[in-house]
Coordinates of C-alpha atoms and ligand atoms in Angstrom, one line a residue:
X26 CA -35.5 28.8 -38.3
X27 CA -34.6 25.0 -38.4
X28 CA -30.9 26.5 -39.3
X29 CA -31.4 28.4 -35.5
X30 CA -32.3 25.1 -34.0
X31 CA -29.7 23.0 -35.7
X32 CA -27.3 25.6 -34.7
X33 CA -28.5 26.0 -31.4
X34 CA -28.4 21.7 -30.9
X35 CA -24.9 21.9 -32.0
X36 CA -23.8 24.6 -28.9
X37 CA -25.6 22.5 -26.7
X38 CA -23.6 19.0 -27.7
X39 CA -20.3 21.4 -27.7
X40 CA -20.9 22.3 -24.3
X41 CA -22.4 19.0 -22.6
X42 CA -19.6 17.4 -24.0
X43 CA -16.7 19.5 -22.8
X44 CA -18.3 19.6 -18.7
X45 CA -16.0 18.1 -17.1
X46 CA -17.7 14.9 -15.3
X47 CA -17.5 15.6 -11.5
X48 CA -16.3 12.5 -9.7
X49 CA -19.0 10.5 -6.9
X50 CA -16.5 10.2 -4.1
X51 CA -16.5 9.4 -0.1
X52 CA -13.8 9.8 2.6
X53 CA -14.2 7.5 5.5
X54 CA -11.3 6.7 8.6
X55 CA -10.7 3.0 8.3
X56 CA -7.8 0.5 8.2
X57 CA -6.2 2.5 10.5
X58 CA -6.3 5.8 7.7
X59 CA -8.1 8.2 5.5
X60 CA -9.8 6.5 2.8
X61 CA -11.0 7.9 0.1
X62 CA -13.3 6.5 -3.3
X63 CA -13.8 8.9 -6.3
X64 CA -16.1 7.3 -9.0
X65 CA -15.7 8.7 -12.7
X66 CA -18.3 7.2 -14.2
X67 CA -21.8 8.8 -15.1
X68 CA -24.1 7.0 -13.3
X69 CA -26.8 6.2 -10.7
X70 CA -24.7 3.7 -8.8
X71 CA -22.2 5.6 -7.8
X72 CA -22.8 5.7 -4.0
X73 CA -24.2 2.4 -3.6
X74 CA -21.4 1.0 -5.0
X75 CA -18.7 3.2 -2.5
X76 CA -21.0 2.7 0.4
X77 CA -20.7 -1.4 -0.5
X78 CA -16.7 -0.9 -0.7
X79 CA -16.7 1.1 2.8
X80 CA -18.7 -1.9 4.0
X81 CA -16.3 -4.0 3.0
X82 CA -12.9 -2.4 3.7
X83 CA -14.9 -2.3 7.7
X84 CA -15.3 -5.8 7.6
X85 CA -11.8 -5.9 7.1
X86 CA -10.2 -4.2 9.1
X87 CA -12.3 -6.2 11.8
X88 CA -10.3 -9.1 10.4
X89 CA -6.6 -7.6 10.5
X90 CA -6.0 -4.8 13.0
X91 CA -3.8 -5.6 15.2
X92 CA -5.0 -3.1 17.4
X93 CA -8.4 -4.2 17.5
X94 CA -8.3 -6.9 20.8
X95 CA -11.5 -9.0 19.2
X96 CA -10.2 -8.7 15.7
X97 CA -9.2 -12.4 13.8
X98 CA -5.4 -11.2 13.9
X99 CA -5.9 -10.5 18.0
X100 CA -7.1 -14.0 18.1
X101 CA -4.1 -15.6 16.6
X102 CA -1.5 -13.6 18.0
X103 CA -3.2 -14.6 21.5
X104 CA -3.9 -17.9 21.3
X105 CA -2.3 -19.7 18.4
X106 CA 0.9 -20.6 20.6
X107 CA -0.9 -22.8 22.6
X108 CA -3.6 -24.1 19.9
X109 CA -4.1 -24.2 16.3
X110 CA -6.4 -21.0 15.2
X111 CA -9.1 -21.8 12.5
X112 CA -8.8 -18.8 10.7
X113 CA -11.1 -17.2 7.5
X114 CA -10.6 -18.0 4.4
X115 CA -9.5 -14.0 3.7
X116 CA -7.2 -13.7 6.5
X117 CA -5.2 -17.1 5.6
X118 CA -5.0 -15.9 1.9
X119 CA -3.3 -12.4 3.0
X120 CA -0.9 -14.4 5.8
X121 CA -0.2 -17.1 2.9
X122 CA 0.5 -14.3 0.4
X123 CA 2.9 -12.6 2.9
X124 CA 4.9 -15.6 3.6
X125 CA 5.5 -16.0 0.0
X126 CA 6.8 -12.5 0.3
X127 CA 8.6 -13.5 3.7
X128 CA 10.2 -16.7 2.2
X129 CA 11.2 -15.3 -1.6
X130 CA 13.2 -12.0 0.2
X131 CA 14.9 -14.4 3.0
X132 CA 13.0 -12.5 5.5
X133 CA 13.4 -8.7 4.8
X134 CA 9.6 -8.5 4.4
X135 CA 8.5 -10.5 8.0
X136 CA 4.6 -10.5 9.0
X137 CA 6.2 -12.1 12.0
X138 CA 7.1 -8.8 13.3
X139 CA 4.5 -7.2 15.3
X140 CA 6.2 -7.6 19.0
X141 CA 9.0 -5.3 17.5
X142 CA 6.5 -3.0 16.0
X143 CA 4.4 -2.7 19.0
X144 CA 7.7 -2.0 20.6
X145 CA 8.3 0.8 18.9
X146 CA 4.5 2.3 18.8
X147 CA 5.7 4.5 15.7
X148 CA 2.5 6.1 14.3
X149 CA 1.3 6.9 18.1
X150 CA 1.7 8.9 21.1
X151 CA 3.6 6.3 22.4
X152 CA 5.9 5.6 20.1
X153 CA 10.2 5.6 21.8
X154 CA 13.1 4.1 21.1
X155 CA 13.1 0.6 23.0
X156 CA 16.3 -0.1 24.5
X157 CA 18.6 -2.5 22.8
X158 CA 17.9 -5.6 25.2
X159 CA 14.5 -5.3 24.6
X160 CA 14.6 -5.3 20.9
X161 CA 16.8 -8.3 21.8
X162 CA 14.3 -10.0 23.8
X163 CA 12.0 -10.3 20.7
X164 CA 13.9 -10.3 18.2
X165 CA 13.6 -14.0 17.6
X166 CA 10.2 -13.5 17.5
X167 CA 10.1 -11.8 14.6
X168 CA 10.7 -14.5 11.9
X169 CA 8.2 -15.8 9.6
X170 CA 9.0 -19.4 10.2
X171 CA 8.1 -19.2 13.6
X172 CA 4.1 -19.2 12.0
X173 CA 2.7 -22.7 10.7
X174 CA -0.2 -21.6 8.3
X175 CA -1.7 -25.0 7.0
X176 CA -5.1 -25.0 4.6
X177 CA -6.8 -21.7 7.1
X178 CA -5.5 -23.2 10.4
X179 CA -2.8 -21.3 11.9
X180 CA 0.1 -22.0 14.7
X181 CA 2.7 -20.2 16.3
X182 CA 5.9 -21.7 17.6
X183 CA 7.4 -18.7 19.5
X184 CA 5.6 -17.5 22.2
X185 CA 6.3 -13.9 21.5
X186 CA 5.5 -13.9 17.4
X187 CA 3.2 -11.4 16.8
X188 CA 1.5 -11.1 13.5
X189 CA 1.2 -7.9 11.6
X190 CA 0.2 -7.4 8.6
X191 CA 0.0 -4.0 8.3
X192 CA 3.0 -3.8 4.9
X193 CA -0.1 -5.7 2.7
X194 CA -3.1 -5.4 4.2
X195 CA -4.3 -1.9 2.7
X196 CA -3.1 -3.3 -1.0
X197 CA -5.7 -6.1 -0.7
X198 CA -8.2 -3.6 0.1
X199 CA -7.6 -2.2 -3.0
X200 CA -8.0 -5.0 -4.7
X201 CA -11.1 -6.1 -3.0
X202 CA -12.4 -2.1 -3.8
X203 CA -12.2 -2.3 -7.7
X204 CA -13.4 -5.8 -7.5
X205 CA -16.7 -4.4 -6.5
X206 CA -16.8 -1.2 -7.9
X207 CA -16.1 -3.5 -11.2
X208 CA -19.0 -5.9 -10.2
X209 CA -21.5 -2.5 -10.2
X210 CA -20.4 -1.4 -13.1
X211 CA -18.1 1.1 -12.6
X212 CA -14.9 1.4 -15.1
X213 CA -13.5 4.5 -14.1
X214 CA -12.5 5.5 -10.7
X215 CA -9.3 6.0 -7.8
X216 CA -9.3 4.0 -4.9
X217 CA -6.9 5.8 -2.5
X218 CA -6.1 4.1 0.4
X219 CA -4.3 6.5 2.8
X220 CA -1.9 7.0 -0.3
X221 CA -2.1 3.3 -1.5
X222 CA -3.6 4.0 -4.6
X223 CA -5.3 2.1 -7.2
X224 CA -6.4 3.8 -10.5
X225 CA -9.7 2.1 -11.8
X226 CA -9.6 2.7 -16.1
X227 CA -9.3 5.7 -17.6
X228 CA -9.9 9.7 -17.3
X229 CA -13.3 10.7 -18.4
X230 CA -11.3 12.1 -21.3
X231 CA -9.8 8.8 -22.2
X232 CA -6.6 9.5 -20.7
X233 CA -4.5 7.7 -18.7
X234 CA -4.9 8.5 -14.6
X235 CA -1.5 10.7 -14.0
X236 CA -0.5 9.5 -10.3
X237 CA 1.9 11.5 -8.7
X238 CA 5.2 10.2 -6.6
X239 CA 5.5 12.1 -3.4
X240 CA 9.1 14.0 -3.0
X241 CA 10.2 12.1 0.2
X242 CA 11.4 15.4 1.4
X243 CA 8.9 17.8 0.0
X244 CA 5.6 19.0 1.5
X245 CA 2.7 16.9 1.1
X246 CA 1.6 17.0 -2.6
X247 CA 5.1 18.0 -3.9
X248 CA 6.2 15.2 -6.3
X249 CA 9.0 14.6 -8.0
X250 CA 7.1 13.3 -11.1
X251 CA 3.9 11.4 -12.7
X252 CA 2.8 8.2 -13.5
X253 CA 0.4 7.9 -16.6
X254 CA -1.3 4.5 -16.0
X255 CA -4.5 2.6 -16.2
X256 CA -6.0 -0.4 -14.2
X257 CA -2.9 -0.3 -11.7
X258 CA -1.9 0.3 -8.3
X259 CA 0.9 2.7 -7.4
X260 CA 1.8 2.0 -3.7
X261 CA 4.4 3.8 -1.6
X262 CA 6.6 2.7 1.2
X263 CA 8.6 5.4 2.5
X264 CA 10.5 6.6 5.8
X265 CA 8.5 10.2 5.7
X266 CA 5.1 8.3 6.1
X267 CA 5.5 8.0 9.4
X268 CA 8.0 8.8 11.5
X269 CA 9.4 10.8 14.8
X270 CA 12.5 12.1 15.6
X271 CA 15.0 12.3 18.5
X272 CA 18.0 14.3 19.1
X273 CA 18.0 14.6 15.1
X274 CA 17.5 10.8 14.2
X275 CA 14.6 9.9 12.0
X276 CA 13.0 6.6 13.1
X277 CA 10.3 5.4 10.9
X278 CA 8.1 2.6 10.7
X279 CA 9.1 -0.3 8.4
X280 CA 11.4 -2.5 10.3
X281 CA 14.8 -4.4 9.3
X282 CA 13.7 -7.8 10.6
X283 CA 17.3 -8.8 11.2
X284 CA 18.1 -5.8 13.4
X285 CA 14.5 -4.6 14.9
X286 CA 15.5 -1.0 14.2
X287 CA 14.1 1.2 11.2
X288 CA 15.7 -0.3 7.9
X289 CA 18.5 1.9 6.6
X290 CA 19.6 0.5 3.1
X291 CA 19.9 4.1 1.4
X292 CA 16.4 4.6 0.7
X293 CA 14.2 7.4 0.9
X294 CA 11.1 5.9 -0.3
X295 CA 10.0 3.2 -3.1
X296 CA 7.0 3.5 -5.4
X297 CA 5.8 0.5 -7.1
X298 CA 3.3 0.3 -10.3
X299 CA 1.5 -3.5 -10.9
X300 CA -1.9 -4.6 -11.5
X301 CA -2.1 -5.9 -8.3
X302 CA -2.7 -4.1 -5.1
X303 CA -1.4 -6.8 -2.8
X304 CA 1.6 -7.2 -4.5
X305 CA 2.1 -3.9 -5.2
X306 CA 1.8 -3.6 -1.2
X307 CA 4.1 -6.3 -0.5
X308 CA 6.8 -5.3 -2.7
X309 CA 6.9 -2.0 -1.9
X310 CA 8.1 -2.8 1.5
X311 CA 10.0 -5.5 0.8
X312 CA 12.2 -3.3 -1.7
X313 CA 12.5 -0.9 1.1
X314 CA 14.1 -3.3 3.6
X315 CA 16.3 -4.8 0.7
X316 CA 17.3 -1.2 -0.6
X317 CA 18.0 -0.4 -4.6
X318 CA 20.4 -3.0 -5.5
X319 CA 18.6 -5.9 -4.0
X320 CA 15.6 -4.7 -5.0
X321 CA 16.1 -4.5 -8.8
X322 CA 17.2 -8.0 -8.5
X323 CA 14.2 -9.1 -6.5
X324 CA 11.9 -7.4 -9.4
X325 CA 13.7 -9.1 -11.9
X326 CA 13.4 -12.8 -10.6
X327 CA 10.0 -12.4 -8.6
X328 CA 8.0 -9.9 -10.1
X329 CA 8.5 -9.3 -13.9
X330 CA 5.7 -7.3 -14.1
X331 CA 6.1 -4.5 -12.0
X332 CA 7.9 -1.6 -12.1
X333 CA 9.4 0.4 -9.7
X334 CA 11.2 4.1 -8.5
X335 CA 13.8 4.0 -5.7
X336 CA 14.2 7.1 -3.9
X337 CA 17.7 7.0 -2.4
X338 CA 19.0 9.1 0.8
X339 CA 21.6 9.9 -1.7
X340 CA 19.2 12.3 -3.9
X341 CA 19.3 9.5 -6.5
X342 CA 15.8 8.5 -8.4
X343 CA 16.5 5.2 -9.9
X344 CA 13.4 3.2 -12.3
X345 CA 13.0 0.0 -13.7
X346 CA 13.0 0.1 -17.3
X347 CA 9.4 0.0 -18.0
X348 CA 8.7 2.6 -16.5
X349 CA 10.9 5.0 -18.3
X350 CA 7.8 5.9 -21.0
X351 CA 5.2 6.0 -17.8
X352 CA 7.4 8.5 -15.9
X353 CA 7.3 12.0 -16.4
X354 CA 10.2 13.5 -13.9
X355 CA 9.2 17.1 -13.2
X356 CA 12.1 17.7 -10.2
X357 CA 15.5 18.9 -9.8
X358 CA 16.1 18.1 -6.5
X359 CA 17.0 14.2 -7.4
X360 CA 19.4 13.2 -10.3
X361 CA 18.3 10.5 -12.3
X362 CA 20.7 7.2 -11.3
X363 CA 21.6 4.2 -11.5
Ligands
AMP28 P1 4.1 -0.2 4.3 O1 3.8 1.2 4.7 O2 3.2 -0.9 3.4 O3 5.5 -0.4 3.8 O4 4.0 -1.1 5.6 C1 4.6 -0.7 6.8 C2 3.9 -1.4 8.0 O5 4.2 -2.8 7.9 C3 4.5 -1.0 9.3 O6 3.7 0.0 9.9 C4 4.4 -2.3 10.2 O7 3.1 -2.4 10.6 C5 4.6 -3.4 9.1 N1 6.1 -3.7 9.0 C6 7.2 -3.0 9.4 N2 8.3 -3.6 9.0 C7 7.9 -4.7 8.2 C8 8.6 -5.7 7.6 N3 10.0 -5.8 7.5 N4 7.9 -6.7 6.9 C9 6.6 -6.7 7.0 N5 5.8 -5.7 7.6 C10 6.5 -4.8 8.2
MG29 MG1 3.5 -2.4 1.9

């Protein structure tokens, strides 16, 4: 009999431990895209703890959308030609963080450029081509050092700088997401921010998370390989994200400051891996404007400890060397390059 039992305790162990854990998770609209929390770990907390980060990531966006009239961005972009703008201690830290950005690539990434980006409306039923005086009209608008950012109070010198911060904003939000998933507890989870991901710990089975890195040409959910990482955002800035087309021209939505027309530097898309969100955010776009070459050398001097796949228009998948034991390439459409 107790042999029956003792067996009969063993199957049960076998089996509870081999269920797989079903994640806690939540999709909300917000920050201008789907949003979606998945917790790992086994416990009670769970949908407090993604209520609190939907919460949060709605506070937010009240901050930064620039499409949002009463929002803190609105605000400056309305009045701080005429006045300074006291703003929050949050926004000024995202606005300080992009000039950094804006200052260490010469301008390539610009939160200075929201007049062209209204301009173009890309993303909405709006969006067009603008014609080439208009983009010259505001083009000299669009340069970081036209904002004054000093302590949380803010100024504007042009009268046309708008400020978007739409390349950085969602990477903060994931960074504000684990922050408080962390603070209840929680050590395993993905934060995907309409595709800006951040992968909280481990896999239930003490994996690492495998991410994968959308084909730029491929269907949604087609990748041309995995990441295996832990505790680290994987953000994408890429011209198939969004997009519209005329008589055969892609135009997409991250803008070469120094033209005001979609970048073209050879680049499909660029994926970048680092244990922060924002910068991950940041210099995803900013190696999209500077293109491959540019961009490895922008890694190297400014951020040593991310890693990063270029995409190029050329069918080319290029890496930084750390990620080359990370990366598992699983396509044939793209060559491996240099
Ligand atoms: P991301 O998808 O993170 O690369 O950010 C793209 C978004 O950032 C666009 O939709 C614009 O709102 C804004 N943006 C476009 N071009 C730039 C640029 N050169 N520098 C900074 N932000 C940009
Ligand atoms: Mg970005």
């Amino acid at each position: 009999m107790k042999r029956v039992v003792f067996l009969l305790l063993l199957l049960v162990l076998f089996f509870s431990s081999c269920r797989v854990i079903e994640p806690v998770g939540k999709t909300e609209f917000v920050l201008g895209t789907v949003c979606t929390i998945s917790v790992y770990d086994n416990t009670k907390k769970a949908s407090q703890a993604i209520d609190e980060v939907f919460a949060a990531l709605k506070e937010l966006e009240k901050k930064l959308s620039a499409n949002d009239e009463s929002s803190m961005i609105s605000r400056i972009n309305k009045y701080a030609y005429s006045r300074d703008v006291s703003a929050d201690e949050e926004t000024a830290f995202i606005l300080k963080k992009a000039m950094e950005y804006a200052e260490k690539s010469g301008g390539a990434f610009d939160p200075a450029i929201g007049a062209i980006v209204k301009l173009w409306n890309i993303g909405t039923e709006d969006a067009r081509v603008p014609s080439e005086n208009e983009i010259e009209k505001l083009l000299l608008s669009a340069d970081y050092q036209n904002i004054n950012i000093r302590e949380t109070s803010i100024r504007l010198l042009n009268p046309d700088t708008r400020i978007d911060l739409g390349a950085i904003a969602k990477g903060y939000a994931s960074d504000i997401a684990r922050d408080i998933l962390k603070k209840n507890g929680i050590t395993r989870a993905i934060i995907d921010l309409g595709g800006n991901i951040y992968a909280m710990g481990k896999r239930p089975t003490g994996e690492e998370w495998r991410i994968g890195i959308q084909d730029p040409r491929g269907d949604k959910g087609i990748y041309i390989g995995i990441v295996h990482v832990s505790d680290m955002a994987v953000v994408t800035s890429g011209d198939y994200e969004r997009f519209f087309t005329v008589n055969g021209k892609r135009y997409h939505h991250i803008i070469d400051p120094t033209s005001g027309y979609p970048a073209e530097n050879g680049l499909l898309s660029v994926s970048v891996i680092s244990k922060s969100g924002i910068d991950a955010d940041a210099l995803s776009t900013t190696l999209f404007v500077l293109g491959a070459d540019k961009g490895k050398d922008f890694i190297k001097k400014y951020a040593k400890d991310a890693e990063a796949v270029f995409i190029t228009t050329d069918r080319r998948i290029i890496t930084t060397d750390g990620l080359k034991d990370i990366l598992d390439i699983t396509t044939t459409n793209y060559q491996l390059g240099k």
